[in-house]
Amino acid sequence: MRFLIGLLLGVAMGAAVGLLVAPQPGSETRRALRDRVRRGGEIDDLCEETV
């Protein structure tokens, strides 16, 4: 359980650092994240419909 918590914290910290040092402007990064989240929601809906 401790390993899983550490892993999740490490992933979150890595993502945060990656966003901070990204070569593109913040507005483009936010738009890309928003698009990915929207696509993820669509994929979840599709999976629920097919299962």
PDB file of C-alpha atoms in Angstrom:
ATOM      1  CA  MET A   1       0.000   0.000   0.000  1.00  0.00           C
ATOM      2  CA  ARG A   2       2.829   2.401   0.839  1.00  0.00           C
ATOM      3  CA  PHE A   3       4.418   1.600  -2.506  1.00  0.00           C
ATOM      4  CA  LEU A   4       1.225   2.501  -4.351  1.00  0.00           C
ATOM      5  CA  ILE A   5       0.900   5.801  -2.492  1.00  0.00           C
ATOM      6  CA  GLY A   6       4.530   6.622  -3.230  1.00  0.00           C
ATOM      7  CA  LEU A   7       4.074   5.705  -6.867  1.00  0.00           C
ATOM      8  CA  LEU A   8       1.001   7.918  -7.242  1.00  0.00           C
ATOM      9  CA  LEU A   9       2.717  10.832  -5.511  1.00  0.00           C
ATOM     10  CA  GLY A  10       5.745  10.398  -7.756  1.00  0.00           C
ATOM     11  CA  VAL A  11       3.599  10.400 -10.871  1.00  0.00           C
ATOM     12  CA  ALA A  12       1.755  13.533  -9.728  1.00  0.00           C
ATOM     13  CA  MET A  13       4.989  15.332  -8.894  1.00  0.00           C
ATOM     14  CA  GLY A  14       6.541  14.315 -12.208  1.00  0.00           C
ATOM     15  CA  ALA A  15       3.530  15.594 -14.119  1.00  0.00           C
ATOM     16  CA  ALA A  16       3.628  18.898 -12.228  1.00  0.00           C
ATOM     17  CA  VAL A  17       7.326  19.394 -12.941  1.00  0.00           C
ATOM     18  CA  GLY A  18       6.780  18.445 -16.575  1.00  0.00           C
ATOM     19  CA  LEU A  19       4.086  21.094 -16.922  1.00  0.00           C
ATOM     20  CA  LEU A  20       6.283  23.714 -15.296  1.00  0.00           C
ATOM     21  CA  VAL A  21       9.228  23.129 -17.621  1.00  0.00           C
ATOM     22  CA  ALA A  22       7.207  22.531 -20.797  1.00  0.00           C
ATOM     23  CA  PRO A  23       8.564  24.403 -23.832  1.00  0.00           C
ATOM     24  CA  GLN A  24       5.143  25.703 -24.900  1.00  0.00           C
ATOM     25  CA  PRO A  25       3.226  28.605 -23.365  1.00  0.00           C
ATOM     26  CA  GLY A  26       0.856  27.930 -20.495  1.00  0.00           C
ATOM     27  CA  SER A  27      -2.246  28.677 -22.545  1.00  0.00           C
ATOM     28  CA  GLU A  28      -1.325  25.975 -25.059  1.00  0.00           C
ATOM     29  CA  THR A  29      -0.536  23.509 -22.266  1.00  0.00           C
ATOM     30  CA  ARG A  30      -3.889  24.166 -20.583  1.00  0.00           C
ATOM     31  CA  ARG A  31      -5.731  23.742 -23.882  1.00  0.00           C
ATOM     32  CA  ALA A  32      -3.948  20.441 -24.555  1.00  0.00           C
ATOM     33  CA  LEU A  33      -4.775  19.163 -21.057  1.00  0.00           C
ATOM     34  CA  ARG A  34      -8.406  20.224 -21.406  1.00  0.00           C
ATOM     35  CA  ASP A  35      -8.655  18.388 -24.743  1.00  0.00           C
ATOM     36  CA  ARG A  36      -7.121  15.230 -23.284  1.00  0.00           C
ATOM     37  CA  VAL A  37      -9.510  15.271 -20.333  1.00  0.00           C
ATOM     38  CA  ARG A  38     -12.482  15.703 -22.661  1.00  0.00           C
ATOM     39  CA  ARG A  39     -11.320  12.828 -24.859  1.00  0.00           C
ATOM     40  CA  GLY A  40     -10.787  10.715 -21.757  1.00  0.00           C
ATOM     41  CA  GLY A  41     -14.370  11.347 -20.698  1.00  0.00           C
ATOM     42  CA  GLU A  42     -15.592  10.372 -24.135  1.00  0.00           C
ATOM     43  CA  ILE A  43     -13.544   7.178 -24.000  1.00  0.00           C
ATOM     44  CA  ASP A  44     -14.984   6.341 -20.565  1.00  0.00           C
ATOM     45  CA  ASP A  45     -18.512   6.867 -21.885  1.00  0.00           C
ATOM     46  CA  LEU A  46     -17.794   4.657 -24.878  1.00  0.00           C
ATOM     47  CA  CYS A  47     -16.372   1.911 -22.657  1.00  0.00           C
ATOM     48  CA  GLU A  48     -19.450   2.006 -20.410  1.00  0.00           C
ATOM     49  CA  GLU A  49     -21.742   1.737 -23.432  1.00  0.00           C
ATOM     50  CA  THR A  50     -19.920  -1.291 -24.837  1.00  0.00           C
ATOM     51  CA  VAL A  51     -19.628  -3.202 -21.547  1.00  0.00           C
TER      52      VAL A  51
END
